[in-house]
């Protein structure tokens, strides 16, 4: 996958028409305000927690695109899942989605500014390539998009 193909696929998942269903923004637009903080069962995560998690990993990619060798996220830590965000009104959703959109724009622009050789180079401080990281963020967004849609449908049934 080259840089342009990545950005095309990344944007399609985010706000386009992916072959498997709705995009991330379209799916989040369908979430009622009162569902953002709810959990379908004890021990589950909320939609706001998943969106925060997506933002955290996008920030990881941004730091690596900036060649920040020391930046890291350990799985199942505060850096991975962040602080719980409580969504209380439409303005809070807009701010939260604004942060998600900002990471989308930054990653797309930064990837396009790189040369093709960059894709085969290792991520600063890691043993995998930049191309592998980019494929990973695509898969990460799709994986959690499915979970977001599942939570939304579970909460509708509990209503």
PDB file of C-alpha atoms in Angstrom:
ATOM      1  CA  UNK A   1       0.000   0.000   0.000  1.00  0.00           C
ATOM      2  CA  UNK A   2       1.403   3.386  -0.920  1.00  0.00           C
ATOM      3  CA  UNK A   3       0.767   6.663   0.882  1.00  0.00           C
ATOM      4  CA  UNK A   4      -2.061   7.800  -1.393  1.00  0.00           C
ATOM      5  CA  UNK A   5      -3.832   4.442  -1.092  1.00  0.00           C
ATOM      6  CA  UNK A   6      -3.546   4.623   2.689  1.00  0.00           C
ATOM      7  CA  UNK A   7      -5.064   8.120   2.837  1.00  0.00           C
ATOM      8  CA  UNK A   8      -7.874   7.071   0.483  1.00  0.00           C
ATOM      9  CA  UNK A   9      -8.726   4.013   2.583  1.00  0.00           C
ATOM     10  CA  UNK A  10      -8.298   5.910   5.858  1.00  0.00           C
ATOM     11  CA  UNK A  11     -10.731   8.613   4.754  1.00  0.00           C
ATOM     12  CA  UNK A  12     -13.182   6.065   3.339  1.00  0.00           C
ATOM     13  CA  UNK A  13     -13.336   4.317   6.729  1.00  0.00           C
ATOM     14  CA  UNK A  14     -13.684   7.657   8.485  1.00  0.00           C
ATOM     15  CA  UNK A  15     -16.289   9.458   6.384  1.00  0.00           C
ATOM     16  CA  UNK A  16     -16.761   7.638   3.107  1.00  0.00           C
ATOM     17  CA  UNK A  17     -18.717   4.600   2.004  1.00  0.00           C
ATOM     18  CA  UNK A  18     -16.725   1.515   3.040  1.00  0.00           C
ATOM     19  CA  UNK A  19     -17.797  -1.762   1.440  1.00  0.00           C
ATOM     20  CA  UNK A  20     -18.749  -3.342   4.785  1.00  0.00           C
ATOM     21  CA  UNK A  21     -21.199  -0.696   6.016  1.00  0.00           C
ATOM     22  CA  UNK A  22     -21.207   2.724   7.575  1.00  0.00           C
ATOM     23  CA  UNK A  23     -18.199   4.952   8.137  1.00  0.00           C
ATOM     24  CA  UNK A  24     -16.963   5.933  11.579  1.00  0.00           C
ATOM     25  CA  UNK A  25     -18.497   9.422  11.453  1.00  0.00           C
ATOM     26  CA  UNK A  26     -21.805   8.152  10.054  1.00  0.00           C
ATOM     27  CA  UNK A  27     -21.981   5.521  12.789  1.00  0.00           C
ATOM     28  CA  UNK A  28     -21.192   8.023  15.544  1.00  0.00           C
ATOM     29  CA  UNK A  29     -23.755  10.444  14.118  1.00  0.00           C
ATOM     30  CA  UNK A  30     -26.412   7.768  14.741  1.00  0.00           C
ATOM     31  CA  UNK A  31     -25.570   7.468  18.445  1.00  0.00           C
ATOM     32  CA  UNK A  32     -28.177   9.234  20.613  1.00  0.00           C
ATOM     33  CA  UNK A  33     -26.823  11.630  23.224  1.00  0.00           C
ATOM     34  CA  UNK A  34     -27.977   9.427  26.102  1.00  0.00           C
ATOM     35  CA  UNK A  35     -26.016   6.408  24.757  1.00  0.00           C
ATOM     36  CA  UNK A  36     -22.528   7.966  24.733  1.00  0.00           C
ATOM     37  CA  UNK A  37     -21.821   7.214  28.404  1.00  0.00           C
ATOM     38  CA  UNK A  38     -23.921   4.065  28.840  1.00  0.00           C
ATOM     39  CA  UNK A  39     -22.521   0.563  28.972  1.00  0.00           C
ATOM     40  CA  UNK A  40     -24.573  -2.362  27.675  1.00  0.00           C
ATOM     41  CA  UNK A  41     -23.542  -4.544  30.629  1.00  0.00           C
ATOM     42  CA  UNK A  42     -21.273  -4.387  33.669  1.00  0.00           C
ATOM     43  CA  UNK A  43     -17.617  -4.448  32.740  1.00  0.00           C
ATOM     44  CA  UNK A  44     -18.252  -3.181  29.204  1.00  0.00           C
ATOM     45  CA  UNK A  45     -16.900   0.064  27.825  1.00  0.00           C
ATOM     46  CA  UNK A  46     -18.981   3.009  26.680  1.00  0.00           C
ATOM     47  CA  UNK A  47     -19.007   4.572  23.236  1.00  0.00           C
ATOM     48  CA  UNK A  48     -17.207   7.625  24.629  1.00  0.00           C
ATOM     49  CA  UNK A  49     -14.454   5.362  26.013  1.00  0.00           C
ATOM     50  CA  UNK A  50     -13.969   3.738  22.612  1.00  0.00           C
ATOM     51  CA  UNK A  51     -13.790   7.082  20.840  1.00  0.00           C
ATOM     52  CA  UNK A  52     -11.225   8.295  23.381  1.00  0.00           C
ATOM     53  CA  UNK A  53      -9.243   5.113  22.780  1.00  0.00           C
ATOM     54  CA  UNK A  54      -9.294   5.743  19.015  1.00  0.00           C
ATOM     55  CA  UNK A  55      -8.037   9.291  19.579  1.00  0.00           C
ATOM     56  CA  UNK A  56      -5.224   8.055  21.843  1.00  0.00           C
ATOM     57  CA  UNK A  57      -3.913   5.619  19.236  1.00  0.00           C
ATOM     58  CA  UNK A  58      -4.212   8.212  16.500  1.00  0.00           C
ATOM     59  CA  UNK A  59      -2.070  10.496  18.692  1.00  0.00           C
ATOM     60  CA  UNK A  60       0.460   7.660  18.882  1.00  0.00           C
ATOM     61  CA  UNK A  61       0.604   7.564  15.066  1.00  0.00           C
ATOM     62  CA  UNK A  62       0.940  11.356  14.919  1.00  0.00           C
ATOM     63  CA  UNK A  63       3.878  11.270  17.339  1.00  0.00           C
ATOM     64  CA  UNK A  64       5.564   8.554  15.281  1.00  0.00           C
ATOM     65  CA  UNK A  65       4.954  10.576  12.116  1.00  0.00           C
ATOM     66  CA  UNK A  66       6.779  13.411  13.907  1.00  0.00           C
ATOM     67  CA  UNK A  67       9.679  10.965  14.492  1.00  0.00           C
ATOM     68  CA  UNK A  68       9.114  10.909  18.255  1.00  0.00           C
ATOM     69  CA  UNK A  69      11.130   7.830  19.186  1.00  0.00           C
ATOM     70  CA  UNK A  70      10.325   7.939  22.914  1.00  0.00           C
ATOM     71  CA  UNK A  71       6.531   8.250  22.688  1.00  0.00           C
ATOM     72  CA  UNK A  72       4.822   4.970  23.507  1.00  0.00           C
ATOM     73  CA  UNK A  73       1.520   3.546  24.665  1.00  0.00           C
ATOM     74  CA  UNK A  74       1.334   0.389  26.731  1.00  0.00           C
ATOM     75  CA  UNK A  75      -1.765  -1.725  26.303  1.00  0.00           C
ATOM     76  CA  UNK A  76      -4.454  -1.454  28.999  1.00  0.00           C
ATOM     77  CA  UNK A  77      -3.001   1.643  30.613  1.00  0.00           C
ATOM     78  CA  UNK A  78      -4.311   5.167  31.085  1.00  0.00           C
ATOM     79  CA  UNK A  79      -2.434   6.158  27.924  1.00  0.00           C
ATOM     80  CA  UNK A  80      -4.251   3.388  26.030  1.00  0.00           C
ATOM     81  CA  UNK A  81      -7.784   4.068  27.295  1.00  0.00           C
ATOM     82  CA  UNK A  82      -7.443   7.534  28.828  1.00  0.00           C
ATOM     83  CA  UNK A  83      -9.650   9.129  31.410  1.00  0.00           C
ATOM     84  CA  UNK A  84     -13.344   8.457  31.142  1.00  0.00           C
ATOM     85  CA  UNK A  85     -14.976  11.209  29.120  1.00  0.00           C
ATOM     86  CA  UNK A  86     -18.502  12.114  30.154  1.00  0.00           C
ATOM     87  CA  UNK A  87     -20.643  13.391  27.309  1.00  0.00           C
ATOM     88  CA  UNK A  88     -23.453  15.559  28.674  1.00  0.00           C
ATOM     89  CA  UNK A  89     -24.655  17.550  25.668  1.00  0.00           C
ATOM     90  CA  UNK A  90     -24.398  18.039  21.918  1.00  0.00           C
ATOM     91  CA  UNK A  91     -21.560  20.544  22.341  1.00  0.00           C
ATOM     92  CA  UNK A  92     -19.484  17.936  24.182  1.00  0.00           C
ATOM     93  CA  UNK A  93     -20.049  15.472  21.322  1.00  0.00           C
ATOM     94  CA  UNK A  94     -19.016  18.137  18.818  1.00  0.00           C
ATOM     95  CA  UNK A  95     -15.803  18.889  20.764  1.00  0.00           C
ATOM     96  CA  UNK A  96     -15.002  15.186  21.092  1.00  0.00           C
ATOM     97  CA  UNK A  97     -15.640  14.538  17.411  1.00  0.00           C
ATOM     98  CA  UNK A  98     -13.640  17.654  16.580  1.00  0.00           C
ATOM     99  CA  UNK A  99     -10.620  16.082  18.242  1.00  0.00           C
ATOM    100  CA  UNK A 100     -11.197  12.857  16.282  1.00  0.00           C
ATOM    101  CA  UNK A 101     -11.506  14.836  13.030  1.00  0.00           C
ATOM    102  CA  UNK A 102      -8.343  16.770  13.835  1.00  0.00           C
ATOM    103  CA  UNK A 103      -6.348  13.553  14.236  1.00  0.00           C
ATOM    104  CA  UNK A 104      -7.801  12.328  10.922  1.00  0.00           C
ATOM    105  CA  UNK A 105      -6.638  15.466   9.136  1.00  0.00           C
ATOM    106  CA  UNK A 106      -3.203  15.494  10.767  1.00  0.00           C
ATOM    107  CA  UNK A 107      -2.459  11.863   9.943  1.00  0.00           C
ATOM    108  CA  UNK A 108      -3.648  12.212   6.350  1.00  0.00           C
ATOM    109  CA  UNK A 109      -1.593  15.354   5.735  1.00  0.00           C
ATOM    110  CA  UNK A 110       1.517  14.050   7.467  1.00  0.00           C
ATOM    111  CA  UNK A 111       1.476  10.740   5.579  1.00  0.00           C
ATOM    112  CA  UNK A 112       1.118  12.536   2.247  1.00  0.00           C
ATOM    113  CA  UNK A 113       4.124  14.716   3.124  1.00  0.00           C
ATOM    114  CA  UNK A 114       6.374  11.649   3.424  1.00  0.00           C
ATOM    115  CA  UNK A 115       8.215  10.035   0.521  1.00  0.00           C
ATOM    116  CA  UNK A 116       7.566   6.471  -0.638  1.00  0.00           C
ATOM    117  CA  UNK A 117      10.802   5.174   0.922  1.00  0.00           C
ATOM    118  CA  UNK A 118       9.464   6.239   4.316  1.00  0.00           C
ATOM    119  CA  UNK A 119       6.840   3.450   4.167  1.00  0.00           C
ATOM    120  CA  UNK A 120       9.551   0.770   4.287  1.00  0.00           C
ATOM    121  CA  UNK A 121      11.491   2.385   7.131  1.00  0.00           C
ATOM    122  CA  UNK A 122      10.998   1.400  10.748  1.00  0.00           C
ATOM    123  CA  UNK A 123       8.747   3.441  13.010  1.00  0.00           C
ATOM    124  CA  UNK A 124      10.952   5.501  15.355  1.00  0.00           C
ATOM    125  CA  UNK A 125      11.638   3.395  18.448  1.00  0.00           C
ATOM    126  CA  UNK A 126       9.871   0.296  17.055  1.00  0.00           C
ATOM    127  CA  UNK A 127      10.845  -2.853  15.155  1.00  0.00           C
ATOM    128  CA  UNK A 128       8.043  -2.605  12.576  1.00  0.00           C
ATOM    129  CA  UNK A 129       7.733  -0.466   9.477  1.00  0.00           C
ATOM    130  CA  UNK A 130       5.717   2.669   8.892  1.00  0.00           C
ATOM    131  CA  UNK A 131       3.588   0.756   6.363  1.00  0.00           C
ATOM    132  CA  UNK A 132       2.781  -1.810   9.067  1.00  0.00           C
ATOM    133  CA  UNK A 133       1.786   0.979  11.476  1.00  0.00           C
ATOM    134  CA  UNK A 134      -0.482   2.551   8.844  1.00  0.00           C
ATOM    135  CA  UNK A 135      -2.169  -0.776   8.120  1.00  0.00           C
ATOM    136  CA  UNK A 136      -2.546  -1.191  11.876  1.00  0.00           C
ATOM    137  CA  UNK A 137      -4.378   2.106  12.370  1.00  0.00           C
ATOM    138  CA  UNK A 138      -6.765   1.182   9.542  1.00  0.00           C
ATOM    139  CA  UNK A 139      -7.498  -2.174  11.147  1.00  0.00           C
ATOM    140  CA  UNK A 140      -7.785  -0.590  14.597  1.00  0.00           C
ATOM    141  CA  UNK A 141     -10.422   1.890  13.421  1.00  0.00           C
ATOM    142  CA  UNK A 142     -12.432  -0.827  11.640  1.00  0.00           C
ATOM    143  CA  UNK A 143     -12.218  -3.189  14.622  1.00  0.00           C
ATOM    144  CA  UNK A 144     -13.531  -0.591  17.057  1.00  0.00           C
ATOM    145  CA  UNK A 145     -16.087   0.722  14.553  1.00  0.00           C
ATOM    146  CA  UNK A 146     -17.728  -2.703  14.728  1.00  0.00           C
ATOM    147  CA  UNK A 147     -17.729  -2.539  18.514  1.00  0.00           C
ATOM    148  CA  UNK A 148     -19.234   0.960  18.504  1.00  0.00           C
ATOM    149  CA  UNK A 149     -22.063  -0.195  16.247  1.00  0.00           C
ATOM    150  CA  UNK A 150     -22.623  -3.278  18.386  1.00  0.00           C
ATOM    151  CA  UNK A 151     -22.826  -1.216  21.593  1.00  0.00           C
ATOM    152  CA  UNK A 152     -25.262   1.189  19.947  1.00  0.00           C
ATOM    153  CA  UNK A 153     -27.519  -1.689  18.848  1.00  0.00           C
ATOM    154  CA  UNK A 154     -27.308  -3.357  22.287  1.00  0.00           C
ATOM    155  CA  UNK A 155     -28.292  -0.126  24.016  1.00  0.00           C
ATOM    156  CA  UNK A 156     -31.270   0.299  21.664  1.00  0.00           C
ATOM    157  CA  UNK A 157     -32.519  -3.126  22.743  1.00  0.00           C
ATOM    158  CA  UNK A 158     -32.129  -2.256  26.436  1.00  0.00           C
ATOM    159  CA  UNK A 159     -33.998   1.014  26.011  1.00  0.00           C
TER     160      UNK A 159
END
